[in-house]
mmCIF file of C-alpha atoms (C1' of nucleotides) in Angstrom:
data_model
loop_
_atom_site.group_PDB
_atom_site.id
_atom_site.type_symbol
_atom_site.label_atom_id
_atom_site.label_comp_id
_atom_site.label_asym_id
_atom_site.label_seq_id
_atom_site.Cartn_x
_atom_site.Cartn_y
_atom_site.Cartn_z
ATOM 1 C CA MET A 206 -56.295 59.436 28.650
ATOM 2 C CA ALA A 207 -54.867 61.579 25.904
ATOM 3 C CA LEU A 208 -51.692 59.850 25.251
ATOM 4 C CA GLN A 209 -51.775 56.464 23.573
ATOM 5 C CA TYR A 210 -48.973 54.368 21.966
ATOM 6 C CA PHE A 211 -49.157 50.985 20.364
ATOM 7 C CA ILE A 212 -46.106 48.761 20.027
ATOM 8 C CA THR A 213 -45.907 45.587 17.959
ATOM 9 C CA VAL A 214 -44.624 42.603 20.039
ATOM 10 C CA SER A 215 -42.426 40.355 18.225
ATOM 11 C CA HIS A 216 -42.430 37.872 21.182
ATOM 12 C CA LYS A 217 -46.017 36.485 20.593
ATOM 13 C CA LYS A 218 -46.368 34.498 23.692
ATOM 14 C CA PHE A 219 -45.587 37.774 25.910
ATOM 15 C CA SER A 220 -48.572 38.126 28.195
ATOM 16 C CA VAL A 221 -49.021 41.323 29.998
ATOM 17 C CA ALA A 222 -51.322 39.842 32.577
ATOM 18 C CA ASP A 223 -49.232 36.852 33.375
ATOM 19 C CA THR A 224 -46.173 39.134 33.904
ATOM 20 C CA LEU A 225 -47.614 41.833 36.045
ATOM 21 C CA ILE A 226 -50.176 39.729 38.031
ATOM 22 C CA SER A 227 -47.357 37.270 39.011
ATOM 23 C CA GLY A 228 -45.982 37.393 42.373
ATOM 24 C CA GLN A 229 -42.853 39.112 41.329
ATOM 25 C CA CYS A 230 -44.664 42.521 41.712
ATOM 26 C CA PHE A 231 -47.496 43.522 44.050
ATOM 27 C CA ARG A 232 -48.625 46.694 42.551
ATOM 28 C CA TRP A 233 -50.817 46.020 39.370
ATOM 29 C CA SER A 234 -54.579 45.565 39.159
ATOM 30 C CA GLU A 235 -56.700 44.620 36.225
ATOM 31 C CA HIS A 236 -59.683 46.678 35.097
ATOM 32 C CA ASN A 237 -61.810 45.884 32.038
ATOM 33 C CA GLY A 238 -59.001 43.995 30.468
ATOM 34 C CA ARG A 239 -56.229 46.612 31.044
ATOM 35 C CA LEU A 240 -53.408 46.286 33.637
ATOM 36 C CA CYS A 241 -53.265 49.336 35.673
ATOM 37 C CA GLY A 242 -50.366 50.653 37.825
ATOM 38 C CA THR A 243 -47.326 52.900 38.464
ATOM 39 C CA ALA A 244 -43.692 52.229 37.938
ATOM 40 C CA PHE A 245 -41.060 54.855 38.108
ATOM 41 C CA GLY A 246 -43.465 57.607 39.023
ATOM 42 C CA ARG A 247 -45.746 57.299 35.975
ATOM 43 C CA TYR A 248 -49.294 55.610 35.842
ATOM 44 C CA VAL A 249 -50.223 53.575 32.862
ATOM 45 C CA GLU A 250 -52.677 51.280 31.662
ATOM 46 C CA ILE A 251 -51.739 48.540 29.362
ATOM 47 C CA GLU A 252 -54.054 46.449 26.972
ATOM 48 C CA GLN A 253 -52.990 43.333 25.091
ATOM 49 C CA GLY A 254 -53.905 42.968 21.595
ATOM 50 C CA ASP A 255 -53.242 40.190 19.022
ATOM 51 C CA ASP A 256 -50.142 41.833 17.609
ATOM 52 C CA GLY A 257 -48.797 43.983 20.396
ATOM 53 C CA ILE A 258 -49.723 46.187 23.378
ATOM 54 C CA THR A 259 -51.374 49.504 23.705
ATOM 55 C CA LEU A 260 -50.218 51.851 26.375
ATOM 56 C CA TYR A 261 -52.700 54.481 27.570
ATOM 57 C CA GLY A 262 -51.154 57.417 29.306
ATOM 58 C CA ALA A 263 -47.723 56.962 27.474
ATOM 59 C CA ASP A 264 -46.181 58.039 24.275
ATOM 60 C CA GLN A 265 -43.228 56.665 22.376
ATOM 61 C CA ALA A 266 -40.667 58.468 24.447
ATOM 62 C CA ASP A 267 -42.199 57.084 27.640
ATOM 63 C CA TYR A 268 -42.100 53.502 26.330
ATOM 64 C CA GLU A 269 -38.391 53.899 25.222
ATOM 65 C CA ALA A 270 -37.446 55.585 28.659
ATOM 66 C CA VAL A 271 -39.451 53.398 30.890
ATOM 67 C CA TRP A 272 -41.755 50.618 29.860
ATOM 68 C CA ARG A 273 -39.459 48.862 27.402
ATOM 69 C CA GLN A 274 -37.014 48.115 30.046
ATOM 70 C CA TYR A 275 -39.428 47.535 32.833
ATOM 71 C CA LEU A 276 -41.250 44.895 30.901
ATOM 72 C CA ASP A 277 -37.996 43.491 29.629
ATOM 73 C CA MET A 278 -39.240 43.563 25.893
ATOM 74 C CA ASP A 279 -35.904 43.071 24.300
ATOM 75 C CA ARG A 280 -34.925 39.538 25.699
ATOM 76 C CA ASP A 281 -35.254 36.372 23.739
ATOM 77 C CA TYR A 282 -37.350 34.258 26.069
ATOM 78 C CA ASP A 283 -37.933 31.452 23.762
ATOM 79 C CA GLU A 284 -34.121 30.982 23.812
ATOM 80 C CA ILE A 285 -33.998 30.962 27.622
ATOM 81 C CA SER A 286 -36.714 28.626 27.662
ATOM 82 C CA ARG A 287 -34.837 26.211 25.557
ATOM 83 C CA ILE A 288 -31.818 26.522 27.788
ATOM 84 C CA VAL A 289 -33.462 25.869 31.068
ATOM 85 C CA THR A 290 -35.449 23.010 29.633
ATOM 86 C CA GLY A 291 -32.187 21.531 28.351
ATOM 87 C CA ILE A 292 -30.879 21.636 31.813
ATOM 88 C CA GLU A 293 -34.167 19.903 33.512
ATOM 89 C CA PRO A 294 -36.480 18.533 30.883
ATOM 90 C CA ARG A 295 -39.275 18.250 33.281
ATOM 91 C CA LEU A 296 -39.415 21.907 33.046
ATOM 92 C CA ALA A 297 -41.059 21.583 29.748
ATOM 93 C CA ASP A 298 -44.586 21.868 30.851
ATOM 94 C CA SER A 299 -44.005 24.870 33.195
ATOM 95 C CA ALA A 300 -41.932 26.760 30.804
ATOM 96 C CA GLU A 301 -44.800 26.352 28.077
ATOM 97 C CA PHE A 302 -47.355 27.232 30.695
ATOM 98 C CA ALA A 303 -45.638 30.309 31.525
ATOM 99 C CA ALA A 304 -44.070 31.141 28.369
ATOM 100 C CA GLY A 305 -45.808 34.631 28.362
ATOM 101 C CA VAL A 306 -43.960 35.747 31.670
ATOM 102 C CA HIS A 307 -41.127 38.220 31.520
ATOM 103 C CA ILE A 308 -39.064 39.079 34.620
ATOM 104 C CA LEU A 309 -39.781 42.649 35.397
ATOM 105 C CA ALA A 310 -37.003 45.119 35.937
ATOM 106 C CA GLN A 311 -38.420 46.784 38.940
ATOM 107 C CA GLU A 312 -36.880 49.663 41.096
ATOM 108 C CA PRO A 313 -34.471 48.122 43.356
ATOM 109 C CA TRP A 314 -36.098 49.872 46.423
ATOM 110 C CA GLU A 315 -39.555 48.757 45.665
ATOM 111 C CA ALA A 316 -38.322 45.316 45.326
ATOM 112 C CA LEU A 317 -36.346 45.204 48.517
ATOM 113 C CA CYS A 318 -39.261 46.841 50.392
ATOM 114 C CA SER A 319 -41.949 44.571 49.039
ATOM 115 C CA PHE A 320 -40.020 41.433 49.611
ATOM 116 C CA VAL A 321 -39.075 42.400 53.292
ATOM 117 C CA ILE A 322 -42.915 42.545 53.611
ATOM 118 C CA SER A 323 -43.439 39.405 51.853
ATOM 119 C CA GLN A 324 -41.801 37.081 54.398
ATOM 120 C CA ASN A 325 -44.071 34.469 55.975
ATOM 121 C CA ASN A 326 -46.942 36.244 54.380
ATOM 122 C CA ASN A 327 -49.471 35.684 51.519
ATOM 123 C CA ILE A 328 -49.629 37.533 48.212
ATOM 124 C CA PRO A 329 -53.202 39.207 48.755
ATOM 125 C CA ARG A 330 -52.034 40.513 52.127
ATOM 126 C CA ILE A 331 -48.679 41.923 50.666
ATOM 127 C CA ARG A 332 -50.557 43.445 48.000
ATOM 128 C CA GLY A 333 -52.863 45.256 50.372
ATOM 129 C CA ILE A 334 -49.950 46.574 52.615
ATOM 130 C CA VAL A 335 -48.094 47.706 49.597
ATOM 131 C CA ALA A 336 -51.109 49.575 48.520
ATOM 132 C CA LYS A 337 -51.459 51.318 51.778
ATOM 133 C CA LEU A 338 -47.929 52.267 51.898
ATOM 134 C CA CYS A 339 -48.144 53.744 48.285
ATOM 135 C CA LEU A 340 -51.331 55.638 49.055
ATOM 136 C CA ARG A 341 -50.080 57.231 52.153
ATOM 137 C CA TYR A 342 -46.556 57.947 51.435
ATOM 138 C CA GLY A 343 -45.988 57.712 47.693
ATOM 139 C CA ALA A 344 -46.095 60.798 45.593
ATOM 140 C CA PRO A 345 -48.924 61.048 43.109
ATOM 141 C CA ALA A 346 -47.741 59.545 39.729
ATOM 142 C CA VAL A 347 -47.699 61.290 36.369
ATOM 143 C CA ASN A 348 -51.334 60.585 35.066
ATOM 144 C CA ALA A 349 -52.495 59.798 38.694
ATOM 145 C CA GLU A 350 -55.689 61.639 37.818
ATOM 146 C CA PHE A 351 -56.792 58.777 35.557
ATOM 147 C CA ALA A 352 -56.113 55.884 37.943
ATOM 148 C CA ARG A 353 -59.209 53.833 38.720
ATOM 149 C CA GLU A 354 -57.907 52.826 42.133
ATOM 150 C CA GLU A 355 -56.284 55.472 44.053
ATOM 151 C CA ALA A 356 -53.405 53.460 45.295
ATOM 152 C CA ASP A 357 -52.393 52.654 41.669
ATOM 153 C CA GLY A 358 -51.890 56.287 41.069
ATOM 154 C CA HIS A 359 -49.137 56.592 43.529
ATOM 155 C CA ALA A 360 -45.375 56.114 43.192
ATOM 156 C CA PHE A 361 -43.845 53.615 45.645
ATOM 157 C CA PRO A 362 -42.609 55.582 48.737
ATOM 158 C CA THR A 363 -39.099 56.727 48.539
ATOM 159 C CA PRO A 364 -36.741 55.423 51.189
ATOM 160 C CA GLU A 365 -36.494 58.920 52.719
ATOM 161 C CA ALA A 366 -40.439 58.978 52.944
ATOM 162 C CA LEU A 367 -40.437 55.510 54.706
ATOM 163 C CA ALA A 368 -37.473 56.505 56.998
ATOM 164 C CA GLY A 369 -39.946 58.927 58.652
ATOM 165 C CA VAL A 370 -42.445 56.326 59.412
ATOM 166 C CA SER A 371 -42.449 54.741 62.984
ATOM 167 C CA GLU A 372 -42.610 51.206 63.753
ATOM 168 C CA ASP A 373 -45.848 51.627 65.478
ATOM 169 C CA THR A 374 -47.205 53.057 62.395
ATOM 170 C CA PHE A 375 -45.980 50.220 60.017
ATOM 171 C CA LYS A 376 -47.841 48.030 62.526
ATOM 172 C CA GLN A 377 -51.033 49.871 62.321
ATOM 173 C CA LEU A 378 -50.642 49.160 58.478
ATOM 174 C CA GLY A 379 -50.642 45.498 58.997
ATOM 175 C CA CYS A 380 -46.902 44.943 58.765
ATOM 176 C CA GLY A 381 -46.800 42.841 61.902
ATOM 177 C CA TYR A 382 -43.346 41.958 63.232
ATOM 178 C CA ARG A 383 -41.808 43.106 59.862
ATOM 179 C CA ALA A 384 -42.310 46.707 61.011
ATOM 180 C CA SER A 385 -38.995 46.838 62.785
ATOM 181 C CA TYR A 386 -37.377 45.594 59.631
ATOM 182 C CA LEU A 387 -38.999 48.238 57.565
ATOM 183 C CA VAL A 388 -37.736 50.928 59.882
ATOM 184 C CA GLU A 389 -34.133 49.524 59.823
ATOM 185 C CA VAL A 390 -34.168 48.949 55.904
ATOM 186 C CA SER A 391 -35.482 52.389 55.165
ATOM 187 C CA ARG A 392 -32.992 54.068 57.422
ATOM 188 C CA ARG A 393 -30.075 52.165 56.048
ATOM 189 C CA VAL A 394 -30.959 53.022 52.453
ATOM 190 C CA ALA A 395 -31.938 56.601 53.142
ATOM 191 C CA ASP A 396 -28.682 57.155 55.000
ATOM 192 C CA GLY A 397 -26.711 55.801 52.015
ATOM 193 C CA GLY A 398 -25.536 52.779 54.162
ATOM 194 C CA LEU A 399 -26.798 50.587 51.395
ATOM 195 C CA ASP A 400 -26.123 51.878 48.011
ATOM 196 C CA PHE A 401 -27.915 50.442 45.040
ATOM 197 C CA GLU A 402 -25.510 51.576 42.450
ATOM 198 C CA THR A 403 -22.727 49.694 44.282
ATOM 199 C CA ILE A 404 -24.723 46.514 44.219
ATOM 200 C CA LYS A 405 -25.479 46.915 40.732
ATOM 201 C CA LYS A 406 -21.793 46.791 39.873
ATOM 202 C CA ALA A 407 -20.925 44.154 42.392
ATOM 203 C CA PRO A 408 -20.148 40.496 41.663
ATOM 204 C CA ILE A 409 -23.065 38.533 42.455
ATOM 205 C CA ASP A 410 -21.874 37.150 45.840
ATOM 206 C CA GLU A 411 -20.737 40.572 47.094
ATOM 207 C CA ALA A 412 -24.243 41.839 46.152
ATOM 208 C CA ARG A 413 -25.781 39.045 48.112
ATOM 209 C CA LYS A 414 -23.730 39.755 51.151
ATOM 210 C CA MET A 415 -24.623 43.468 51.058
ATOM 211 C CA LEU A 416 -28.366 42.711 51.045
ATOM 212 C CA LEU A 417 -27.959 39.896 53.713
ATOM 213 C CA SER A 418 -26.247 42.581 55.931
ATOM 214 C CA LEU A 419 -29.772 44.045 56.426
ATOM 215 C CA LYS A 420 -31.900 42.752 59.302
ATOM 216 C CA GLY A 421 -35.048 41.219 57.894
ATOM 217 C CA VAL A 422 -33.271 40.139 54.632
ATOM 218 C CA GLY A 423 -32.519 36.493 54.475
ATOM 219 C CA PRO A 424 -31.408 34.256 51.522
ATOM 220 C CA LYS A 425 -34.805 34.039 49.856
ATOM 221 C CA VAL A 426 -35.610 37.862 50.065
ATOM 222 C CA ALA A 427 -32.146 38.671 48.714
ATOM 223 C CA GLU A 428 -32.418 36.467 45.866
ATOM 224 C CA CYS A 429 -35.998 38.094 44.987
ATOM 225 C CA VAL A 430 -34.406 41.563 45.261
ATOM 226 C CA LEU A 431 -31.521 40.606 42.786
ATOM 227 C CA LEU A 432 -33.731 38.801 40.448
ATOM 228 C CA TYR A 433 -36.626 41.431 40.349
ATOM 229 C CA GLY A 434 -34.851 44.567 41.180
ATOM 230 C CA PHE A 435 -31.223 44.048 39.709
ATOM 231 C CA GLY A 436 -32.035 41.900 36.759
ATOM 232 C CA ARG A 437 -29.686 39.337 38.139
ATOM 233 C CA LEU A 438 -31.595 36.304 36.257
ATOM 234 C CA GLU A 439 -29.201 33.680 37.680
ATOM 235 C CA CYS A 440 -30.743 34.239 41.172
ATOM 236 C CA PHE A 441 -33.089 31.480 42.411
ATOM 237 C CA PRO A 442 -35.527 32.477 45.192
ATOM 238 C CA VAL A 443 -36.754 29.328 47.013
ATOM 239 C CA ASP A 444 -40.042 29.918 48.857
ATOM 240 C CA VAL A 445 -42.260 27.033 50.403
ATOM 241 C CA TRP A 446 -44.052 26.542 47.155
ATOM 242 C CA ILE A 447 -40.687 25.982 45.173
ATOM 243 C CA ARG A 448 -39.231 24.062 48.000
ATOM 244 C CA ARG A 449 -42.189 21.545 47.754
ATOM 245 C CA ALA A 450 -41.808 21.530 44.057
ATOM 246 C CA LEU A 451 -38.084 20.689 44.260
ATOM 247 C CA GLU A 452 -38.947 17.941 46.612
ATOM 248 C CA THR A 453 -41.668 16.340 44.468
ATOM 249 C CA GLU A 454 -42.042 16.974 40.896
ATOM 250 C CA PHE A 455 -38.818 18.760 40.066
ATOM 251 C CA THR A 456 -36.195 16.996 42.026
ATOM 252 C CA GLY A 457 -33.899 17.730 39.328
ATOM 253 C CA GLY A 458 -34.597 21.291 39.411
ATOM 254 C CA THR A 459 -31.692 21.844 41.752
ATOM 255 C CA ALA A 460 -29.351 21.534 38.649
ATOM 256 C CA LEU A 461 -30.634 24.864 37.553
ATOM 257 C CA ILE A 462 -29.116 26.603 40.561
ATOM 258 C CA GLY A 463 -26.097 28.595 39.491
ATOM 259 C CA SER A 464 -26.972 28.442 35.815
ATOM 260 C CA PRO A 465 -27.528 31.783 34.076
ATOM 261 C CA TYR A 466 -31.145 31.729 33.972
ATOM 262 C CA ALA A 467 -32.104 29.966 37.002
ATOM 263 C CA GLY A 468 -34.231 32.759 38.148
ATOM 264 C CA VAL A 469 -36.537 32.691 35.183
ATOM 265 C CA ALA A 470 -37.030 28.818 35.405
ATOM 266 C CA GLN A 471 -37.833 29.482 38.937
ATOM 267 C CA GLN A 472 -40.582 31.971 37.747
ATOM 268 C CA TYR A 473 -41.915 29.257 35.379
ATOM 269 C CA ILE A 474 -42.235 26.900 38.132
ATOM 270 C CA PHE A 475 -43.747 29.255 40.519
ATOM 271 C CA GLU A 476 -46.430 30.223 37.960
ATOM 272 C CA TYR A 477 -47.201 26.680 37.312
ATOM 273 C CA ILE A 478 -47.516 25.353 40.700
ATOM 274 C CA ARG A 479 -49.580 28.342 41.723
ATOM 275 C CA ARG A 480 -52.000 27.608 39.132
ATOM 276 C CA HIS A 481 -52.107 23.838 40.004
ATOM 277 C CA PRO A 482 -52.155 24.227 43.746
ATOM 278 C CA GLU A 483 -54.021 20.896 44.380
ATOM 279 C CA ARG A 484 -50.709 19.146 43.286
ATOM 280 C CA PHE A 485 -48.484 21.183 45.503
ATOM 281 C CA GLN A 486 -50.365 22.472 48.445
ATOM 282 C CA LYS A 487 -49.060 21.349 51.853
ATOM 283 C CA ASP A 488 -50.693 17.949 52.627
ATOM 284 C CA GLY A 489 -52.966 18.546 49.718
ATOM 285 C CA LYS A 490 -54.966 21.035 51.629
ATOM 286 C CA LYS A 491 -57.064 23.962 50.245
ATOM 287 C CA GLN A 492 -56.226 27.531 51.030
ATOM 288 C "C1'" DG B 238 -60.004 27.096 67.300
ATOM 289 C "C1'" DC B 239 -56.242 25.487 63.808
ATOM 290 C "C1'" DC B 240 -53.188 25.835 59.633
ATOM 291 C "C1'" DC B 241 -51.131 28.605 56.329
ATOM 292 C "C1'" DA B 242 -48.464 32.313 53.786
ATOM 293 C "C1'" DG B 243 -43.208 34.226 47.695
ATOM 294 C "C1'" DG B 244 -38.960 33.634 55.800
ATOM 295 C "C1'" DG B 245 -35.787 35.585 59.157
ATOM 296 C "C1'" DT B 246 -33.834 35.847 63.633
ATOM 297 C "C1'" DG B 247 -32.181 34.214 67.952
ATOM 298 C "C1'" DT B 248 -31.204 30.242 70.578
ATOM 299 C "C1'" DT B 249 -30.095 25.482 71.588
ATOM 300 C "C1'" DT B 250 -28.433 21.247 70.357
ATOM 301 C "C1'" DA C 264 -24.309 23.271 61.026
ATOM 302 C "C1'" DA C 265 -28.867 21.671 62.162
ATOM 303 C "C1'" DA C 266 -33.014 21.869 64.481
ATOM 304 C "C1'" DC C 267 -36.230 24.745 66.975
ATOM 305 C "C1'" DA C 268 -39.396 28.411 68.901
ATOM 306 C "C1'" DC C 269 -40.856 32.631 67.738
ATOM 307 C "C1'" DC C 270 -42.507 36.333 65.359
ATOM 308 C "C1'" DA C 271 -48.181 39.485 63.678
ATOM 309 C "C1'" DT C 272 -51.726 39.211 60.838
ATOM 310 C "C1'" DG C 273 -55.756 37.820 57.989
ATOM 311 C "C1'" DG C 274 -58.070 34.201 55.247
ATOM 312 C "C1'" DG C 275 -59.517 29.365 54.581
#
DNA sequence: GCCCAGGGTGTTT
DNA sequence: AAACACCATGGG
């Protein structure tokens, strides 16, 4: 790829891989040490060096316009780590383990759609379904010709594109019983019945209510959408893994709920328990 | 064959 | 309000 841009990263612990392959987003893949994927309609490959990151397929203007915000490069995660660990000291191990993780600023629609698909599902399957949707209904990204996996070079489908997809087709793509939810959610968003600009400006409880009004969106999905799609770092998604953690090794973790960076702490716990499954799997079973 | 997955809905107590 | 069955699908 012709374009190339290097940016020095002051947050030395920042990990591109841990951030992009982390269960908050289902679109990135790793090839030869580079993280490859599309956001905001642009395909990019990101390589981590000792002092910073190199973006292939992007220039400085792209970085400033898209990737700086998407990767949340301007936030002080060391400070956040201190704050959440102050609330629950037993977070120290998790916070250190996942210190390289940033909370991505994803497009709200992609977050909403992805996490509707995520319910009662597992991450590899979610990734597969999302890839199919992007391949079939997403527009080719800028720089798509360089993509090593074809789906990586497609934008996430617009609400309008998915509003034209039938329930049967969603089922054929492996969405299962979530197919009807996708039909409904796509229509509501495409029709303007759910307006992301309004959600952005709304107080958090109003924002929650608006998302919860969608069939197929419950408390956990709403928290994920607000955290990963709207930058509401106080939102605290509780999935089966987090629930088990709160019932066992992080019983004090509920004190985080409602605090300004609860969502970041949640991410630290999630990364930690997913990499130590033997301690948190149901009944100690293997997956 | 059973159990599980970044859960939610609808129904019954 | 709390408990419960049910929901599709693929991997372990």
